[in-house]
PDB file of C-alpha atoms in Angstrom:
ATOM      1  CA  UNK A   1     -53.011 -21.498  60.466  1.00 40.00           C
ATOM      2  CA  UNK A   2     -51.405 -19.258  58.051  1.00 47.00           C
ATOM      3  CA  UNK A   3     -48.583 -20.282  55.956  1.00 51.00           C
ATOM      4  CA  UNK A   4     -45.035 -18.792  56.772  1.00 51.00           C
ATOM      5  CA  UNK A   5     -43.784 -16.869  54.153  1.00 56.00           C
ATOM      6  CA  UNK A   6     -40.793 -18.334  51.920  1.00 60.00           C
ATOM      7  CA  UNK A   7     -38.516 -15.220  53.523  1.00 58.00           C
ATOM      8  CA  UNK A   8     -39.869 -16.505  56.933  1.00 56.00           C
ATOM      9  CA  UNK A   9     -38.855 -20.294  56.261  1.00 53.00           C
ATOM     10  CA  UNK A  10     -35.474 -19.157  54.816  1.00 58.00           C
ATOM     11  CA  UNK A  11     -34.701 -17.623  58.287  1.00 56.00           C
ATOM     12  CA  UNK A  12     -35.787 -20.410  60.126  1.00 53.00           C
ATOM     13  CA  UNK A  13     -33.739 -22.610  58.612  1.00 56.00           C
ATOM     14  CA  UNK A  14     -30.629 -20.433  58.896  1.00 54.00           C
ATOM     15  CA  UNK A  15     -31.593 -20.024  62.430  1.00 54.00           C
ATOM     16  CA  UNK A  16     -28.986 -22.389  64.304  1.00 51.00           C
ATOM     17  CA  UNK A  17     -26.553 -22.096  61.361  1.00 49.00           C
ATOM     18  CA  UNK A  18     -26.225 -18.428  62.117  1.00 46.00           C
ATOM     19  CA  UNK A  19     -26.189 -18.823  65.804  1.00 49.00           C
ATOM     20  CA  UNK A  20     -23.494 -21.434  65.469  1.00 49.00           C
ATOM     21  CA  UNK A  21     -20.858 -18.886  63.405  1.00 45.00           C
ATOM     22  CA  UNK A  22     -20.590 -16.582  67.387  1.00 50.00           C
ATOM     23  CA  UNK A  23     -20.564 -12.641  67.362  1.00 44.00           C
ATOM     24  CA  UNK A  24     -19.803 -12.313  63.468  1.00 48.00           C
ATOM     25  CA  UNK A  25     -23.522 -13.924  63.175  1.00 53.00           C
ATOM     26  CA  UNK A  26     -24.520 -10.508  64.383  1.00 50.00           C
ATOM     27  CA  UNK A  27     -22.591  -8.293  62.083  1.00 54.00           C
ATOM     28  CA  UNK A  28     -24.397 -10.867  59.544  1.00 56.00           C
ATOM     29  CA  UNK A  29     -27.364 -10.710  60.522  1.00 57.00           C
ATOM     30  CA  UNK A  30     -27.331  -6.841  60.805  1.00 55.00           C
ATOM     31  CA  UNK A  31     -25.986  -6.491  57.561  1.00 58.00           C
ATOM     32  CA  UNK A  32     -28.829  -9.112  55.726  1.00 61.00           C
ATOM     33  CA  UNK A  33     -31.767  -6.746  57.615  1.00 58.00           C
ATOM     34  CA  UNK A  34     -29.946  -3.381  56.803  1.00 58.00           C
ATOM     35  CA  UNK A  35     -29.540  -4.719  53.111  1.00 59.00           C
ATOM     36  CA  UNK A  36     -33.306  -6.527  52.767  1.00 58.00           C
ATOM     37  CA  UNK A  37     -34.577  -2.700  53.450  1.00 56.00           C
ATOM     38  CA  UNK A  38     -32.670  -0.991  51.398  1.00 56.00           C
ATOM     39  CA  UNK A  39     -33.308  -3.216  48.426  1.00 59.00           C
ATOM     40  CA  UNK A  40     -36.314  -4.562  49.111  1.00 60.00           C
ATOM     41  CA  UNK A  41     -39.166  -3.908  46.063  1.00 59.00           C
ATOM     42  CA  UNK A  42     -41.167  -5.166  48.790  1.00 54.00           C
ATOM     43  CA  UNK A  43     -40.882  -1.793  50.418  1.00 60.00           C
ATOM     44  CA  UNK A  44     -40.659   0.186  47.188  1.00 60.00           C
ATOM     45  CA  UNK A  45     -44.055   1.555  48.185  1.00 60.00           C
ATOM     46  CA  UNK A  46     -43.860   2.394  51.990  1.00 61.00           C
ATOM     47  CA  UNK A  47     -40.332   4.781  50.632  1.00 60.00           C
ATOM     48  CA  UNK A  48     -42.931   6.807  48.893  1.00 60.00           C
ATOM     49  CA  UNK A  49     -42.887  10.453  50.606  1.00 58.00           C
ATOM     50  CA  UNK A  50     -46.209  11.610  52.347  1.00 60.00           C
ATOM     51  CA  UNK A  51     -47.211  15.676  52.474  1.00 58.00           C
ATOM     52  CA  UNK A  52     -45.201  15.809  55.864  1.00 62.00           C
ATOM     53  CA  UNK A  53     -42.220  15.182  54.260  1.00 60.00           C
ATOM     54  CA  UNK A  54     -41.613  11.074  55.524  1.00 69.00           C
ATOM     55  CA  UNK A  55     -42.036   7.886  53.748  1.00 72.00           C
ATOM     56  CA  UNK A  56     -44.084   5.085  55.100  1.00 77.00           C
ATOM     57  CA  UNK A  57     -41.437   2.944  55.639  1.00 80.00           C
ATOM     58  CA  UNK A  58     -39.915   5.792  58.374  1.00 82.00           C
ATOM     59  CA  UNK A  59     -43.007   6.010  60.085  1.00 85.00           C
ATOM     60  CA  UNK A  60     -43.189   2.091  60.494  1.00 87.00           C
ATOM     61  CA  UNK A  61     -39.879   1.703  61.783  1.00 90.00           C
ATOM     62  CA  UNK A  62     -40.578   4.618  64.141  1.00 91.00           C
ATOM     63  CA  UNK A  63     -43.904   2.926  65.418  1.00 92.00           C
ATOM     64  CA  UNK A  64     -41.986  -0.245  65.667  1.00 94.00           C
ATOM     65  CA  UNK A  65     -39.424   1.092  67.506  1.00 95.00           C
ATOM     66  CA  UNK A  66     -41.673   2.947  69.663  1.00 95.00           C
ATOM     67  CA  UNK A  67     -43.883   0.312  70.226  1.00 96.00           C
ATOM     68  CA  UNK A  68     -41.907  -2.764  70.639  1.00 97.00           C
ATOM     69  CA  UNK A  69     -40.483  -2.058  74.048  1.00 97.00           C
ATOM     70  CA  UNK A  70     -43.726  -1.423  75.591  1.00 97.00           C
ATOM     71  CA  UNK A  71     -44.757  -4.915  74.124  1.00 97.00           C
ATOM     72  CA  UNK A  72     -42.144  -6.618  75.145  1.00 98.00           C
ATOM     73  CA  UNK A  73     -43.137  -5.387  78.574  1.00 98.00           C
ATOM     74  CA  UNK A  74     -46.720  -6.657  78.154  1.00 97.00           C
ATOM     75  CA  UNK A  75     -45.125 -10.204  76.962  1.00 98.00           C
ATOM     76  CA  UNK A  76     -43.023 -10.839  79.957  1.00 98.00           C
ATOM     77  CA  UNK A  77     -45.995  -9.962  82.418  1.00 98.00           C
ATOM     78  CA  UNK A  78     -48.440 -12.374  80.464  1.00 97.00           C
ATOM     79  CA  UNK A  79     -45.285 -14.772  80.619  1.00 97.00           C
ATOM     80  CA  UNK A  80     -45.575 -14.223  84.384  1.00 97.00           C
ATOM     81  CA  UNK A  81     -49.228 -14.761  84.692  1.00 97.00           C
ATOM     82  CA  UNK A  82     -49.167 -17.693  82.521  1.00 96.00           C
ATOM     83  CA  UNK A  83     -51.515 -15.806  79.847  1.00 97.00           C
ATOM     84  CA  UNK A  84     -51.210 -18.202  76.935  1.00 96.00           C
ATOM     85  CA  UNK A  85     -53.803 -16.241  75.129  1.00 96.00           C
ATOM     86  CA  UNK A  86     -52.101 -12.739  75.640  1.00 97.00           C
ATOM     87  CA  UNK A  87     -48.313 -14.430  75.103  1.00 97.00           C
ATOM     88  CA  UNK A  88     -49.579 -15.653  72.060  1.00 96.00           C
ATOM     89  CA  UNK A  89     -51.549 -12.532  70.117  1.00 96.00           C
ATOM     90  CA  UNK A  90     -48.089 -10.422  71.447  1.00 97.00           C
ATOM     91  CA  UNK A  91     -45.716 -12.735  69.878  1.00 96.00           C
ATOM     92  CA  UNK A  92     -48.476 -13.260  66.863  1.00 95.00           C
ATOM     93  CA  UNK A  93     -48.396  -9.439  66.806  1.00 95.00           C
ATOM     94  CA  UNK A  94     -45.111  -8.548  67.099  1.00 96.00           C
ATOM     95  CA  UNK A  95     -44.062 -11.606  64.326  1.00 94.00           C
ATOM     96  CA  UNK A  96     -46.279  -9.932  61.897  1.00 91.00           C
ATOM     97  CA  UNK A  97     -44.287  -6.644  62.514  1.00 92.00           C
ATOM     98  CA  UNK A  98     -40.569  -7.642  62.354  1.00 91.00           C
ATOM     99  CA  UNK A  99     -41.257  -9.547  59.099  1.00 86.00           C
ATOM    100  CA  UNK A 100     -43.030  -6.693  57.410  1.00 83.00           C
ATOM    101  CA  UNK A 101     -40.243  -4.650  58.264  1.00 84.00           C
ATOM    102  CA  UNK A 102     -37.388  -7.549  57.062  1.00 80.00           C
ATOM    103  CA  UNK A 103     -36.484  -8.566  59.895  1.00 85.00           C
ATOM    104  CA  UNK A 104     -36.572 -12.343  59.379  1.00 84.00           C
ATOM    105  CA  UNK A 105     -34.728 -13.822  62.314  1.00 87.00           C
ATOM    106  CA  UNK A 106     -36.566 -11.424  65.138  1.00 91.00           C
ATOM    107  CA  UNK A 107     -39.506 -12.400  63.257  1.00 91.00           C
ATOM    108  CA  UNK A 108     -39.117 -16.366  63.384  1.00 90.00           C
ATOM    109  CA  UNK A 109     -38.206 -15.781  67.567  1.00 92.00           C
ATOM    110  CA  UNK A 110     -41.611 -14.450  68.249  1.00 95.00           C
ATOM    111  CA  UNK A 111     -43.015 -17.065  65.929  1.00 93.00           C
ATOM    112  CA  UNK A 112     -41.062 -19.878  68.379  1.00 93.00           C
ATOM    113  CA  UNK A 113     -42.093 -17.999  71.127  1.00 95.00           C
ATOM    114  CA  UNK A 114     -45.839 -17.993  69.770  1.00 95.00           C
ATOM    115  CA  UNK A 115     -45.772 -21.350  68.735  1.00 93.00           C
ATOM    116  CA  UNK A 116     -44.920 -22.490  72.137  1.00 93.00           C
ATOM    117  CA  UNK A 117     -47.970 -20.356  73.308  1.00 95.00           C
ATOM    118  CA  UNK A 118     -49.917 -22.101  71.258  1.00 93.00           C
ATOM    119  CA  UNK A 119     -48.920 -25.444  72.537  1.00 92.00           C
ATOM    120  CA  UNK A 120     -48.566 -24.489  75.936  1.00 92.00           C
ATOM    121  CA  UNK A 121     -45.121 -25.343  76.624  1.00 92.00           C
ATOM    122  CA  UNK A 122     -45.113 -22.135  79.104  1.00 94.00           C
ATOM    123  CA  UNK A 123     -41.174 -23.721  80.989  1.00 95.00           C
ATOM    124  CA  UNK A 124     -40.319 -22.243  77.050  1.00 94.00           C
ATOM    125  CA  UNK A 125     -41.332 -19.305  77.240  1.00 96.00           C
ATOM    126  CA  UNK A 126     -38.346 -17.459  79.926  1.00 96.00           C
ATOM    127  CA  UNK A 127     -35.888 -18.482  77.816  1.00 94.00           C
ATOM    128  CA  UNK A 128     -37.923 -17.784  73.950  1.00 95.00           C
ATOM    129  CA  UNK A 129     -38.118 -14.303  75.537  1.00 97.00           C
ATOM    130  CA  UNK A 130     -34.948 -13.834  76.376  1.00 95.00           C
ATOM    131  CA  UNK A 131     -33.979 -14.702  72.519  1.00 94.00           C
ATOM    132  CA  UNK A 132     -36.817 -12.154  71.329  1.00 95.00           C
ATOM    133  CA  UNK A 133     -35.168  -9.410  73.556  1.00 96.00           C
ATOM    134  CA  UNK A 134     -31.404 -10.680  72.758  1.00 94.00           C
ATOM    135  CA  UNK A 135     -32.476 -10.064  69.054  1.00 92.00           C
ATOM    136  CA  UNK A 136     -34.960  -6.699  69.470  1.00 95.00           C
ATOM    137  CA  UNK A 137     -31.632  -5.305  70.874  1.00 94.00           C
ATOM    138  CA  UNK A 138     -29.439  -6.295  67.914  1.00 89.00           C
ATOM    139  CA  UNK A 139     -32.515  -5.367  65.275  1.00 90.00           C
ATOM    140  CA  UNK A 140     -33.345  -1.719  66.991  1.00 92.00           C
ATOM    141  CA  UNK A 141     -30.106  -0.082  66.117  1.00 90.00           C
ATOM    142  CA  UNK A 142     -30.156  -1.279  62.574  1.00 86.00           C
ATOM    143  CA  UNK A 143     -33.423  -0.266  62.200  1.00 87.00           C
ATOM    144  CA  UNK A 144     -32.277   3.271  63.363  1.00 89.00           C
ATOM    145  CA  UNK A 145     -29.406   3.358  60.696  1.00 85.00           C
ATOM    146  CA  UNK A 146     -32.088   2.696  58.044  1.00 80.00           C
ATOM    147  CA  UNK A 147     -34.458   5.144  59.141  1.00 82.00           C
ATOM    148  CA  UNK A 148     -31.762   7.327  59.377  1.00 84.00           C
ATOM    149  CA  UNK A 149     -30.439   6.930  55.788  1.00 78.00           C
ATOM    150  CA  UNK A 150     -33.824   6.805  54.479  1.00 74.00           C
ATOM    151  CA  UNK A 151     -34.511  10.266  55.912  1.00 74.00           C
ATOM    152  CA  UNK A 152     -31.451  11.404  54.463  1.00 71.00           C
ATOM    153  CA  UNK A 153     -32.541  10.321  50.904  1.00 65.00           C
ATOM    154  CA  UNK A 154     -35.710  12.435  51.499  1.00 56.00           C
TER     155      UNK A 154
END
């Protein structure tokens, strides 16, 4: 198994902290992924403008945003087939995604969510996806703003 990043462990660890504070966790938790990408050196390297005019790090967020809803799709009908396999490589998939892109806490529910595939705690699973779409919704629209602003800068 591969190790969880530092960033990763942070955010599990504020994990019930965060969900403890009520809707102002959001505007935190918005404002902590909008700030990550914006000052990341991280993602330094994916701001670099391409030929066509975008950086990396645009094109990323637009596959991820693209992407994501069709995978959460496939998650919730391997969660309904009892696919531990496919739940698992999803949530492993989509993990890998959200926490290239700095989003820590979406990142750390598909890692709960594909952790539980792993063990095969599938009663988990309804309610771990529930949390991954809960937090897709509250990640998407930040993710827009930064795209937006890093188009802007272009």
């Amino acid at each position: 198994m591969a190790a969880l990043s530092a960033e990763t462990l942070r955010a599990l660890q504020a994990t019930p902290a965060i969900l403890a504070h009520g809707p102002s966790a959001i505007e935190v938790m918005d404002r902590f992924i909008l700030d990550h990408t914006k000052a990341s050196p991280a993602l330094d390297r994916l701001r670099l403008v391409g030929a066509d005019g975008t950086s990396l790090l645009c094109k990323l967020i637009g596959m991820f945003l693209s992407d994501t809803p069709d995978r959460l799709a496939a998650l919730a009908t391997a969660i309904e087939r009892g696919d531990a396999a496919e739940v698992r490589l999803i949530a492993h998939t989509l993990k890998s995604s959200s926490a290239l892109l700095g989003a820590g806490l979406l990142s750390s529910r598909f890692a709960l969510l594909e952790s539980a595939a792993r063990e095969g705690a599938s009663e988990r699973w309804p309610d771990l996806l529930t949390e991954v779409r809960q937090e897709y919704g509250r990640t998407a629209p930040v993710f827009e703003s930064v795209r937006a602003a890093e188009t802007a800068n272009v």
